[in-house]
mmCIF file of C-alpha atoms in Angstrom:
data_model
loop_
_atom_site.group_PDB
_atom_site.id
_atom_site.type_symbol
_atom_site.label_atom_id
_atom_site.label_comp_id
_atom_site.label_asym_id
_atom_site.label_seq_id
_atom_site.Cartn_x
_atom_site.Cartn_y
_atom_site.Cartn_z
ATOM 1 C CA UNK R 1 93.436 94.564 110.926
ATOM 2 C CA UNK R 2 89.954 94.649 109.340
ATOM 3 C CA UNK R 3 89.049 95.647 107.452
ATOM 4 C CA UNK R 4 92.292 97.204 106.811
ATOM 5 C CA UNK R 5 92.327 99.544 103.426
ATOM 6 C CA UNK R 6 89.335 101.560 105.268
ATOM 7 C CA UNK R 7 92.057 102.842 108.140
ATOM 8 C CA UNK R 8 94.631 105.220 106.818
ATOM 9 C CA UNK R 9 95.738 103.227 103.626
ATOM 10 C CA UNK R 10 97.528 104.907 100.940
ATOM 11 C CA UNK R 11 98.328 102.539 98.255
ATOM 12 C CA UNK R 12 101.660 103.776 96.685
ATOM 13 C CA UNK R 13 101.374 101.091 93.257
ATOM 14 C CA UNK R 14 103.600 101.445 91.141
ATOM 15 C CA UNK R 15 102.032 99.165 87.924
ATOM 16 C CA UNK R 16 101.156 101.128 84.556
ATOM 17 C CA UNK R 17 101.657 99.180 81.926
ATOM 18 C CA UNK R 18 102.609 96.051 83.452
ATOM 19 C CA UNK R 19 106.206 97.163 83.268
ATOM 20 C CA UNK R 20 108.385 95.194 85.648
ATOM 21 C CA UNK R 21 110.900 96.848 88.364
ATOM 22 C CA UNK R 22 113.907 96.174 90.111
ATOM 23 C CA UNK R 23 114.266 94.996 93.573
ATOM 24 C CA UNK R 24 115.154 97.527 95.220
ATOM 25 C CA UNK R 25 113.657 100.416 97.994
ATOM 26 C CA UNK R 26 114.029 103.662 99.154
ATOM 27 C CA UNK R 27 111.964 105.430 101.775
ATOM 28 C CA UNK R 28 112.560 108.991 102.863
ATOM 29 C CA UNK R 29 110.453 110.731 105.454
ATOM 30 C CA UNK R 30 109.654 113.588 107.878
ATOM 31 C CA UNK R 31 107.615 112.817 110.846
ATOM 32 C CA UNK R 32 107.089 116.349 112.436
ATOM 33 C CA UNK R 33 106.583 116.041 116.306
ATOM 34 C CA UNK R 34 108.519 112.531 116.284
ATOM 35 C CA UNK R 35 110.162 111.898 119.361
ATOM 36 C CA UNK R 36 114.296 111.587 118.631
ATOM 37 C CA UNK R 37 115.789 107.613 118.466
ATOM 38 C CA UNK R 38 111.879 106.105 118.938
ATOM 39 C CA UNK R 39 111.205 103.505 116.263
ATOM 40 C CA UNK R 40 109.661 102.394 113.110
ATOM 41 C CA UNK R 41 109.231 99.032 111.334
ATOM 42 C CA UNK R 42 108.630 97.509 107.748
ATOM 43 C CA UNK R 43 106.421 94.784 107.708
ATOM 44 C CA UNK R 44 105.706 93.004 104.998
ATOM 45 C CA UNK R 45 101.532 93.105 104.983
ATOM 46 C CA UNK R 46 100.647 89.355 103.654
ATOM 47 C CA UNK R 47 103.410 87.256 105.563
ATOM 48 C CA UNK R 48 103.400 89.675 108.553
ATOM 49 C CA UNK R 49 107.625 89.285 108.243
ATOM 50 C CA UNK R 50 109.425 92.591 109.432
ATOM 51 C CA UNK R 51 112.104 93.688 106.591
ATOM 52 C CA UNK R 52 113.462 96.203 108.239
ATOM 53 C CA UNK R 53 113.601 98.946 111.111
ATOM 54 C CA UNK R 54 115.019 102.436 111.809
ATOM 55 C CA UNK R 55 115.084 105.270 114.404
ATOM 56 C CA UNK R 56 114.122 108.946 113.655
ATOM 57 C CA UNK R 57 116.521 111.277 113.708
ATOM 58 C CA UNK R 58 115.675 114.838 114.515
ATOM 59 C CA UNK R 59 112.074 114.048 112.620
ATOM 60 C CA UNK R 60 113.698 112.054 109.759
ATOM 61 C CA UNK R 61 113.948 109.005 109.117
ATOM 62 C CA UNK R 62 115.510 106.768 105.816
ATOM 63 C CA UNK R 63 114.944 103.159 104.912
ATOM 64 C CA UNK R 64 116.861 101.460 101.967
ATOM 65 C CA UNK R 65 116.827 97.977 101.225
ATOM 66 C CA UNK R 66 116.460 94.735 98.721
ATOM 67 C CA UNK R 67 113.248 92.645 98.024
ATOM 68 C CA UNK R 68 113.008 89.393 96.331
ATOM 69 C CA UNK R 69 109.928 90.530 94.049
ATOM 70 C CA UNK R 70 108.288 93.945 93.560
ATOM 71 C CA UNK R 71 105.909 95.689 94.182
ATOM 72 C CA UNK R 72 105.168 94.531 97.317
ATOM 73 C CA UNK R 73 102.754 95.607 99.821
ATOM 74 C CA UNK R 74 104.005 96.760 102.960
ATOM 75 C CA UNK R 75 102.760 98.418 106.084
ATOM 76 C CA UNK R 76 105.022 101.562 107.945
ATOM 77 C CA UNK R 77 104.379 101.198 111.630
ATOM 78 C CA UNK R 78 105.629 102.643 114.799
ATOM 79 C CA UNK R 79 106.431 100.273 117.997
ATOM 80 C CA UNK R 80 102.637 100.468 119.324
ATOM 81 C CA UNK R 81 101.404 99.903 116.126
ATOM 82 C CA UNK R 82 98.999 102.557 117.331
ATOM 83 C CA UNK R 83 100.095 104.414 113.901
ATOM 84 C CA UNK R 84 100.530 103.196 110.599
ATOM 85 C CA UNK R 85 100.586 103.669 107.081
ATOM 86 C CA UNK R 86 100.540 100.631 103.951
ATOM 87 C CA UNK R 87 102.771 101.751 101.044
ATOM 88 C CA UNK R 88 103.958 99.585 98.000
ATOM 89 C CA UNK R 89 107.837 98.790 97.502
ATOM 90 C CA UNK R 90 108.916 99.612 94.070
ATOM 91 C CA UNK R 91 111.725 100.821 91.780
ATOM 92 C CA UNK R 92 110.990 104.029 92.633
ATOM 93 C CA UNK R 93 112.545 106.247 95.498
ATOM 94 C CA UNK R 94 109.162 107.316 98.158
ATOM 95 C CA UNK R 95 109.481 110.649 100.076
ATOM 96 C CA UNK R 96 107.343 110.804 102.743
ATOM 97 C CA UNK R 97 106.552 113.765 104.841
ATOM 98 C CA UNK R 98 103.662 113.834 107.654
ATOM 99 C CA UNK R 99 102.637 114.111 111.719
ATOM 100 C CA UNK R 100 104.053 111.620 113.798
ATOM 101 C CA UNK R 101 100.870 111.128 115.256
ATOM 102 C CA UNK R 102 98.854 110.570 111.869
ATOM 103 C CA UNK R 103 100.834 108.427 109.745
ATOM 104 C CA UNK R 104 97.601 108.131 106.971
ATOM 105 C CA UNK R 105 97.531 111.837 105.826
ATOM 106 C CA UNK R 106 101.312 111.897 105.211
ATOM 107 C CA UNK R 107 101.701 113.370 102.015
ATOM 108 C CA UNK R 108 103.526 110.922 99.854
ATOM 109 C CA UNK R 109 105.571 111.165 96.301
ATOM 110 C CA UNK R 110 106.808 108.100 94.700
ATOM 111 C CA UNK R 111 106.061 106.502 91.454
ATOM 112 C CA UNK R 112 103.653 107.481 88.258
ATOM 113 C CA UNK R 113 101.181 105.011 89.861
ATOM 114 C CA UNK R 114 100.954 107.242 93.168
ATOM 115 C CA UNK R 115 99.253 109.674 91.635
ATOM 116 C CA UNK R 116 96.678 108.340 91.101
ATOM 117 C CA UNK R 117 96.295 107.159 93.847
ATOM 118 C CA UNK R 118 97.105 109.597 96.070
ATOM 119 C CA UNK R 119 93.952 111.173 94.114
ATOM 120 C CA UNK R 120 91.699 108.381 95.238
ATOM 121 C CA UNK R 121 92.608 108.216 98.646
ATOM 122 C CA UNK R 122 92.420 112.382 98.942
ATOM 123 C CA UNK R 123 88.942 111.743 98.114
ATOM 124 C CA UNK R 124 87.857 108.548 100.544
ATOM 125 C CA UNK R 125 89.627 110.611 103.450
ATOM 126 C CA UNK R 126 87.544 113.598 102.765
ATOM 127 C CA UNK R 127 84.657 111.715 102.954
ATOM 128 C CA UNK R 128 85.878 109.789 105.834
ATOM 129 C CA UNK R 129 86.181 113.012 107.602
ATOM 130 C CA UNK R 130 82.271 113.601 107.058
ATOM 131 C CA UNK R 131 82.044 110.603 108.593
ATOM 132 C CA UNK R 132 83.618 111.437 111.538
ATOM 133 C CA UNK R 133 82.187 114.591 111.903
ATOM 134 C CA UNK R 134 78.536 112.372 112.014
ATOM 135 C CA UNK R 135 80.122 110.066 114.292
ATOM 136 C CA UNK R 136 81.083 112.564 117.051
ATOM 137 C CA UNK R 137 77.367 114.047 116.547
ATOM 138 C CA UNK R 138 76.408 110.315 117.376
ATOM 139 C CA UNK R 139 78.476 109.600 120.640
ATOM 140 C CA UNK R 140 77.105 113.238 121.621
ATOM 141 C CA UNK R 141 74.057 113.028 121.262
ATOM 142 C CA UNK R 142 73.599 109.277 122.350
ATOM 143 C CA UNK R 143 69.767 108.952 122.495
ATOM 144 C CA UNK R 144 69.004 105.938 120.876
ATOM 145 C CA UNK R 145 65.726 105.632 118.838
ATOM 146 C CA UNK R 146 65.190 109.567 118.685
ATOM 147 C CA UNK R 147 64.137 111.483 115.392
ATOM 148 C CA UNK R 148 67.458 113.535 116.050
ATOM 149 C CA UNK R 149 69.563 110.600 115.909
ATOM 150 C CA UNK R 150 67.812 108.570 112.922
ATOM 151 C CA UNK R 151 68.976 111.969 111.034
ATOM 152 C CA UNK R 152 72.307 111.625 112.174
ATOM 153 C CA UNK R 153 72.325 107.704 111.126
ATOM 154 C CA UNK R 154 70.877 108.908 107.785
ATOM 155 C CA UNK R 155 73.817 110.921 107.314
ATOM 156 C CA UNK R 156 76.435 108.295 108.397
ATOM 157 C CA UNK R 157 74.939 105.593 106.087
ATOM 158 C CA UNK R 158 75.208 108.346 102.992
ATOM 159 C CA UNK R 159 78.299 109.010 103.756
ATOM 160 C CA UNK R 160 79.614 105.561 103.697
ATOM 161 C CA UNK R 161 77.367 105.394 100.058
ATOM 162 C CA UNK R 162 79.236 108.235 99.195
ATOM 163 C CA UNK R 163 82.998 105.879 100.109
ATOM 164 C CA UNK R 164 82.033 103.277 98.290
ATOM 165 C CA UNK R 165 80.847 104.723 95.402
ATOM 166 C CA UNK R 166 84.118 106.669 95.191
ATOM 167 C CA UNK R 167 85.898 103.550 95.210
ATOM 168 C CA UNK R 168 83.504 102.041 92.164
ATOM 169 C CA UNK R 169 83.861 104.778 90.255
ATOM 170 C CA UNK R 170 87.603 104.253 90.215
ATOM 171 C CA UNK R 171 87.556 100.766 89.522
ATOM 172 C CA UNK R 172 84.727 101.841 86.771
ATOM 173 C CA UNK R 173 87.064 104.411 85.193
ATOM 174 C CA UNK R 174 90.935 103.025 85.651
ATOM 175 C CA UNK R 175 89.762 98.877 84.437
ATOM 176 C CA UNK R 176 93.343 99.079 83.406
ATOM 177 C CA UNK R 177 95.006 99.739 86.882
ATOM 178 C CA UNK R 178 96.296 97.510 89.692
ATOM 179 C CA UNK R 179 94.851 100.497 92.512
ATOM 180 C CA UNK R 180 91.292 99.673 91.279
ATOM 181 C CA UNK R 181 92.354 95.727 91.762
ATOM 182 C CA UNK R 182 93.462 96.554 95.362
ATOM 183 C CA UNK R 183 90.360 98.239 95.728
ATOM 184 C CA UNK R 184 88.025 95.495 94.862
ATOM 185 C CA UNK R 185 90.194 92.838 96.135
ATOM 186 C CA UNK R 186 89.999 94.513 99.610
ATOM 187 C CA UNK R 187 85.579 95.377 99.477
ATOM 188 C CA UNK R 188 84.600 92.177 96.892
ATOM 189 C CA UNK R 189 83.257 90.350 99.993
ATOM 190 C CA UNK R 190 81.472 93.358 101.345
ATOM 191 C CA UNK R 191 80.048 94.603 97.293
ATOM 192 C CA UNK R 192 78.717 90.928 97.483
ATOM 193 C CA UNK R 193 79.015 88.236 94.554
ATOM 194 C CA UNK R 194 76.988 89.821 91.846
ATOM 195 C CA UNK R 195 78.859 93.376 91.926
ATOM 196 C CA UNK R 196 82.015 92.081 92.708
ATOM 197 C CA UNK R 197 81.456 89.910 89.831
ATOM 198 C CA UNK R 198 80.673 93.022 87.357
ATOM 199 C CA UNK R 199 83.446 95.108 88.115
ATOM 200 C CA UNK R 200 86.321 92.288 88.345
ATOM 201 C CA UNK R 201 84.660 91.395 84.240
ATOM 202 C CA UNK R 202 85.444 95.368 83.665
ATOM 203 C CA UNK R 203 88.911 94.374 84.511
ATOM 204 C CA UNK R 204 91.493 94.052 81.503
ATOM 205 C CA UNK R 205 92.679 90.630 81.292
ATOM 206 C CA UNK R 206 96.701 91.662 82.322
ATOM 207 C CA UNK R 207 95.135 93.280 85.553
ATOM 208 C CA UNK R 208 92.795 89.857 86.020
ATOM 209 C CA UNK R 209 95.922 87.803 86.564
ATOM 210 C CA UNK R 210 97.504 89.339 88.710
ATOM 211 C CA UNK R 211 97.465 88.640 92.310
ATOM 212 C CA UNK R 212 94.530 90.606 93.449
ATOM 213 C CA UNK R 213 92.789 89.489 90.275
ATOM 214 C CA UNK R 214 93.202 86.202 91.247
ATOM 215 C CA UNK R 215 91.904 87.271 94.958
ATOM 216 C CA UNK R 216 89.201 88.985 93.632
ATOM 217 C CA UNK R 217 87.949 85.879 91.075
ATOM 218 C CA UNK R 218 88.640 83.252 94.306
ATOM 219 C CA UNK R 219 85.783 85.662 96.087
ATOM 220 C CA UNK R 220 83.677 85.750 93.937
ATOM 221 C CA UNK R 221 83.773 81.835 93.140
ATOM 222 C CA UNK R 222 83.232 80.844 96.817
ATOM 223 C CA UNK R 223 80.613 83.336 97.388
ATOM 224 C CA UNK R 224 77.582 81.034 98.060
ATOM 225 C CA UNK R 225 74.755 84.403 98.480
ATOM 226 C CA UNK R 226 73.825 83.146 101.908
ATOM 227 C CA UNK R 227 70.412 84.638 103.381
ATOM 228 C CA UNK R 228 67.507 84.027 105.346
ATOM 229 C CA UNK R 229 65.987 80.331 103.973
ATOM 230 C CA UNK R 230 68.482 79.543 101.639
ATOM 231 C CA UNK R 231 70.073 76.025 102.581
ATOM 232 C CA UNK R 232 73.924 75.971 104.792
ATOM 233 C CA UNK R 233 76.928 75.258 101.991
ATOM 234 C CA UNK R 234 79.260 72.726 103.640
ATOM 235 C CA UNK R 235 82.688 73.251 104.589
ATOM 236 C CA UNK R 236 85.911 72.094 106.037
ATOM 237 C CA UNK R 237 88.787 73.277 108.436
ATOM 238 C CA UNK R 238 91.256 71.943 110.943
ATOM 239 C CA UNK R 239 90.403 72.290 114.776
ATOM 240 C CA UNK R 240 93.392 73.353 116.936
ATOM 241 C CA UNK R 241 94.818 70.315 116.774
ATOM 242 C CA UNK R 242 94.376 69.948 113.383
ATOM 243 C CA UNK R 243 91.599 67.469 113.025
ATOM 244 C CA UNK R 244 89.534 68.305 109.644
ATOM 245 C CA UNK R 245 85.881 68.859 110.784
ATOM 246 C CA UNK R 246 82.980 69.335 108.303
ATOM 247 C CA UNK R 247 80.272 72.119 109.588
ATOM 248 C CA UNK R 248 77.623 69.432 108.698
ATOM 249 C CA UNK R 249 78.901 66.874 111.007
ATOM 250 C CA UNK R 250 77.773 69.053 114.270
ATOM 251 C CA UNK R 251 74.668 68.042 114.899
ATOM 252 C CA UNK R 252 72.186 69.843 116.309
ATOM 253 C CA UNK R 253 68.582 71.053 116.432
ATOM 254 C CA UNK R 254 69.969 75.205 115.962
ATOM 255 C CA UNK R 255 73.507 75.300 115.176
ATOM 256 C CA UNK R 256 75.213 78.797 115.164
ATOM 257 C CA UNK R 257 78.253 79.248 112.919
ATOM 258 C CA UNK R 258 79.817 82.352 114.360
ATOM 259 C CA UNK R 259 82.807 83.586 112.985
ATOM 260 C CA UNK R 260 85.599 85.559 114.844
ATOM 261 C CA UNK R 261 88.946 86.340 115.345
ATOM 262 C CA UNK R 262 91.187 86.887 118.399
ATOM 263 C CA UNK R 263 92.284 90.372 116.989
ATOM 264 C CA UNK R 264 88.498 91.470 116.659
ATOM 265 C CA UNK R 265 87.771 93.357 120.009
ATOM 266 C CA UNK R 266 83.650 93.213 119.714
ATOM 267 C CA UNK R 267 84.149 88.953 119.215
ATOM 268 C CA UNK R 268 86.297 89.175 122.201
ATOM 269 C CA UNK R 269 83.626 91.514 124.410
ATOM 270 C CA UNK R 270 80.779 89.120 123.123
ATOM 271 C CA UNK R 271 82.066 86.182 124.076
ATOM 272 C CA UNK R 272 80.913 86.230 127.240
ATOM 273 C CA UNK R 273 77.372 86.903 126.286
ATOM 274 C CA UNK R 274 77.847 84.121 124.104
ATOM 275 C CA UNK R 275 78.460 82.073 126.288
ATOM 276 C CA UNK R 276 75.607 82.491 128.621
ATOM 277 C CA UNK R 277 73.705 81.763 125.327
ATOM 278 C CA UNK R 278 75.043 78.338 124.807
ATOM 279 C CA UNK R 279 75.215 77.289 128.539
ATOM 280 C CA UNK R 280 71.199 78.407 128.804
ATOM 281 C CA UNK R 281 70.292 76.580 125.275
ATOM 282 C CA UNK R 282 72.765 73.294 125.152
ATOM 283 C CA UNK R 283 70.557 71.045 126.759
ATOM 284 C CA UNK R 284 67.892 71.565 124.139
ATOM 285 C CA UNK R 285 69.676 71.254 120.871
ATOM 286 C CA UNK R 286 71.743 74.392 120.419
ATOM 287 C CA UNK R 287 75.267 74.479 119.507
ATOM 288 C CA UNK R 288 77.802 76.702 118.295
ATOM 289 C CA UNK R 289 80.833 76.327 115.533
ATOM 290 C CA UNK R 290 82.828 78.967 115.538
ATOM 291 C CA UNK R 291 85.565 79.718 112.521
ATOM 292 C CA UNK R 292 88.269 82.171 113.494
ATOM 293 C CA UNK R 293 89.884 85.159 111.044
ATOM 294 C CA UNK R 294 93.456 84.988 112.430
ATOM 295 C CA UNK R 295 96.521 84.084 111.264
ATOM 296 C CA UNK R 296 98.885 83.270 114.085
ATOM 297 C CA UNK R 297 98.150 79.870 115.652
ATOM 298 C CA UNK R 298 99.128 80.993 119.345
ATOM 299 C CA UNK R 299 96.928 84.088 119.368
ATOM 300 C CA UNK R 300 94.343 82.131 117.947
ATOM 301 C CA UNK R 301 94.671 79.353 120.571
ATOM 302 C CA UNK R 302 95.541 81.985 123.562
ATOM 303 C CA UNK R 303 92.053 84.174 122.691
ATOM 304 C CA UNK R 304 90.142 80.909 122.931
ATOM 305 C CA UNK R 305 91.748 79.220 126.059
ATOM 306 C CA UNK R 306 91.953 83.083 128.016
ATOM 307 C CA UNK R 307 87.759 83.433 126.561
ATOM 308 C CA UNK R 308 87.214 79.814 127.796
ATOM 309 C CA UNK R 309 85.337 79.113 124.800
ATOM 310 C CA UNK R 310 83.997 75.711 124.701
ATOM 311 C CA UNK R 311 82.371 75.212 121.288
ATOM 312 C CA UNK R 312 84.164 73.653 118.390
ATOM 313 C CA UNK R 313 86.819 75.966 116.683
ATOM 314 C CA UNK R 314 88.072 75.910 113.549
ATOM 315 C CA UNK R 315 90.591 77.941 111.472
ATOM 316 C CA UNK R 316 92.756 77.676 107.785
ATOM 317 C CA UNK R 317 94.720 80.856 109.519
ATOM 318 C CA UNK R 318 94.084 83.043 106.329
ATOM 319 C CA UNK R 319 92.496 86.013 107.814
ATOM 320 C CA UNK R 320 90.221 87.866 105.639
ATOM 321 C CA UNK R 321 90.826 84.922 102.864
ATOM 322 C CA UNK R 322 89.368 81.688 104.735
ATOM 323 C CA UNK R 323 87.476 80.114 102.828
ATOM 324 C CA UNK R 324 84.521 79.438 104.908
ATOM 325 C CA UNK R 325 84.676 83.224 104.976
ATOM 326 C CA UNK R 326 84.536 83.695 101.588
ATOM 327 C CA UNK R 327 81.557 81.148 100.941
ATOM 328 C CA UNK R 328 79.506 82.624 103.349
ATOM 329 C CA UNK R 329 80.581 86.715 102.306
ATOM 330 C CA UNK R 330 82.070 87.938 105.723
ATOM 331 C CA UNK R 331 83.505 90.929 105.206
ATOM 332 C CA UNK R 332 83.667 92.166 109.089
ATOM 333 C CA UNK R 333 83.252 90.349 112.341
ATOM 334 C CA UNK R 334 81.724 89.261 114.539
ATOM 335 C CA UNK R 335 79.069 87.680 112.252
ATOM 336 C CA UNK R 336 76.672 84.870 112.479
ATOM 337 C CA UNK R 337 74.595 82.225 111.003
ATOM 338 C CA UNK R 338 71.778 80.307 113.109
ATOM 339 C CA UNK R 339 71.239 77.084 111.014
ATOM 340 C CA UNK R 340 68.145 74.441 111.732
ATOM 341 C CA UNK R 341 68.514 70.950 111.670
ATOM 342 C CA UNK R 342 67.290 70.625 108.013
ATOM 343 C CA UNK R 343 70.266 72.849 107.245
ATOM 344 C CA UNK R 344 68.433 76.025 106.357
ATOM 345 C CA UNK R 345 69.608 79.390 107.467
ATOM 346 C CA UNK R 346 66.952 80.903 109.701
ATOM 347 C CA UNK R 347 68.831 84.282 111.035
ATOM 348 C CA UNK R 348 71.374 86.040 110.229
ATOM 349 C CA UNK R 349 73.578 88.712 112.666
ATOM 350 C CA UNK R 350 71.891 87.508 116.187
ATOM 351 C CA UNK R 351 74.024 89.039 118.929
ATOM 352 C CA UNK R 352 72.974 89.595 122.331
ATOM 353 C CA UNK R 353 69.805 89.496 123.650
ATOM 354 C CA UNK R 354 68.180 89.388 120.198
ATOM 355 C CA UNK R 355 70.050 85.596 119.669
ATOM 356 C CA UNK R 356 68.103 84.924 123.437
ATOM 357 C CA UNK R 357 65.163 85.618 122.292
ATOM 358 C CA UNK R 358 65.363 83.812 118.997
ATOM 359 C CA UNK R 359 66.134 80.873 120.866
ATOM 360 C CA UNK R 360 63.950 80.557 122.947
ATOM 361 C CA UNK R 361 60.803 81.396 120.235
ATOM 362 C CA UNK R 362 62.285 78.318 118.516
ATOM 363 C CA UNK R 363 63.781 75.742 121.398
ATOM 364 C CA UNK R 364 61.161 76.305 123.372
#
């Protein structure tokens, strides 16, 4: 789920003062136009472990339960998984009252920690909304390289200004708060090394040591800056059979580092372009290592045996937190690398035809 807080996340935290809280959880909700005895699931968010499950009733739904350690991030979901909503578990009884068919603008009460933010996230979905409004224009319109639709980019890339801003205000005005560590633990990779690095030191230290601050710091520390000329940074990960491999022991004259994951549908439409690339360019020194974003060994192993990708794969199964990830700031994917044989990055975010022709200015 990438990117992940961007898609209807409401972050119900409930951490003020460092106080600590019991083990226990209470949800209470009203899904209006929920169809009666269909399904929904608690799922923890970082194991992916399913806590428990209920059926609505007439639109209503309760779920009540222990956990070994609060809060805890969770994700709401329905069967499909087509709607969803991430909540924290806390001492704190959560009423929940929405659509059935838009989990993420379900107005939620809970804790002292929710509002605030239920504040922030009132704000990032009004924004959001501009976006969409831009987007639609977009699709609409569809008449690429026209004045009309460089406006309507324009307005899409302020918008998405105007998101993250929001969210660096927050972090700028609440250093005290586990919501603006959340925040930054979820965009540090995307804000890049050096701002990452500012806001986590406008952190108070209790905040720094907690999980996300710990998250966050790990970012920032592996972040090598990679960009055009700058020499590759080494790593190493198991292959799917669990042989360690080191990126700088594939030699060739381009190598592309591409990373992906089988959960990412644009990596999974590109692969065949991708590999028409490498079957055109092997023969004359091109290669392709390719580090994967998933977690689940089988879907990781199914994407590349159903893609018939033959390139070298690698994985530590830690999503959004591989390391190779993290040194080389990938906050979305697909993204790539094309590296020379003198280890220097030449390109960066070749897809398509534009990788072709890169190729062959430089194999040819």
């Amino acid at each position: 789920m990438k990117n992940s807080l961007k898609h209807c996340v409401v972050l119900l935290l409930s951490f003020i003062s460092m106080q600590s809280f019991g083990d226990s959880y209470e949800i209470n909700g009203t899904l209006k136009g929920a169809k009666n005895g269909s399904w929904l699931f608690l799922r923890i968010k970082e194991s992916n472990q399913i806590i428990d499950s209920t059926q609505i009733i007439n639109e209503k739904f309760i779920l009540k339960g222990k956990i070994n350690d609060s809060p805890v991030e969770v994700i709401l979901h329905d069967k499909s998984f087509s709607n969803y909503i991430f909540l924290w578990l806390e001492n704190v009884p959560i009423l929940l009252k929405g659509m059935n068919k838009n989990f993420c603008e379900a107005n939620v009460n809970g804790g002292p920690i929710l509002n605030e933010s239920s504040q922030l996230f009132k704000s990032i979905y009004a924004i959001e909304a501009e976006q969409k409004v831009w987007d639609k224009k977009l699709k609409a319109l569809n008449l690429k390289g026209k004045p009309d639709r460089n406006d309507i980019m324009r307005q899409i890339f302020k918008s998405r200004e105007k998101e993250k801003n929001a969210y660096i205000k927050h972090i700028e005005t609440h250093p005290n708060s586990i919501v603006s560590a959340a925040v930054l633990a979820a965009y540090a990779t995307a804000y890049g090394k050096t701002e990452s690095t500012r806001l986590y030191k406008l952190l108070s230290k209790a905040i720094q040591e907690t999980r996300y601050g710990q998250q966050i710091l790990q970012t920032i520390t592996l972040n090598g800056e990679i960009v055009v000329g700058k020499k590759f940074i080494d790593f190493e990960q198991p292959t799917t059979t669990g042989e360690l491999v080191k990126l700088s022991s594939i030699k060739a004259r381009y190598l592309l580092l591409e990373f992906w994951a089988a959960w990412c549908s644009p990596c999974r439409r590109e692969n065949p372009e991708l590999i028409n690339s490498y079957n055109e360019f092997k023969d004359k020194g091109f290669d392709i290592f390719a580090v994967s974003l998933d977690r689940k060994k089988e879907d990781w192993l199914y994407a590349i045996a159903e893609d018939k990708l033959p390139w070298r794969n690698v994985s530590d199964l830690k999503v959004a937190q591989n390391s190779a990830a993290l040194i080389y700031g990938v906050s979305a994917v697909p993204r790539n690398f094309l590296i020379d044989e003198n280890g220097i990055v030449v390109a960066i975010g070749l897809r398509g035809e534009k990788l072709n022709n890169k190729l062959k200015e430089l194999l040819n």
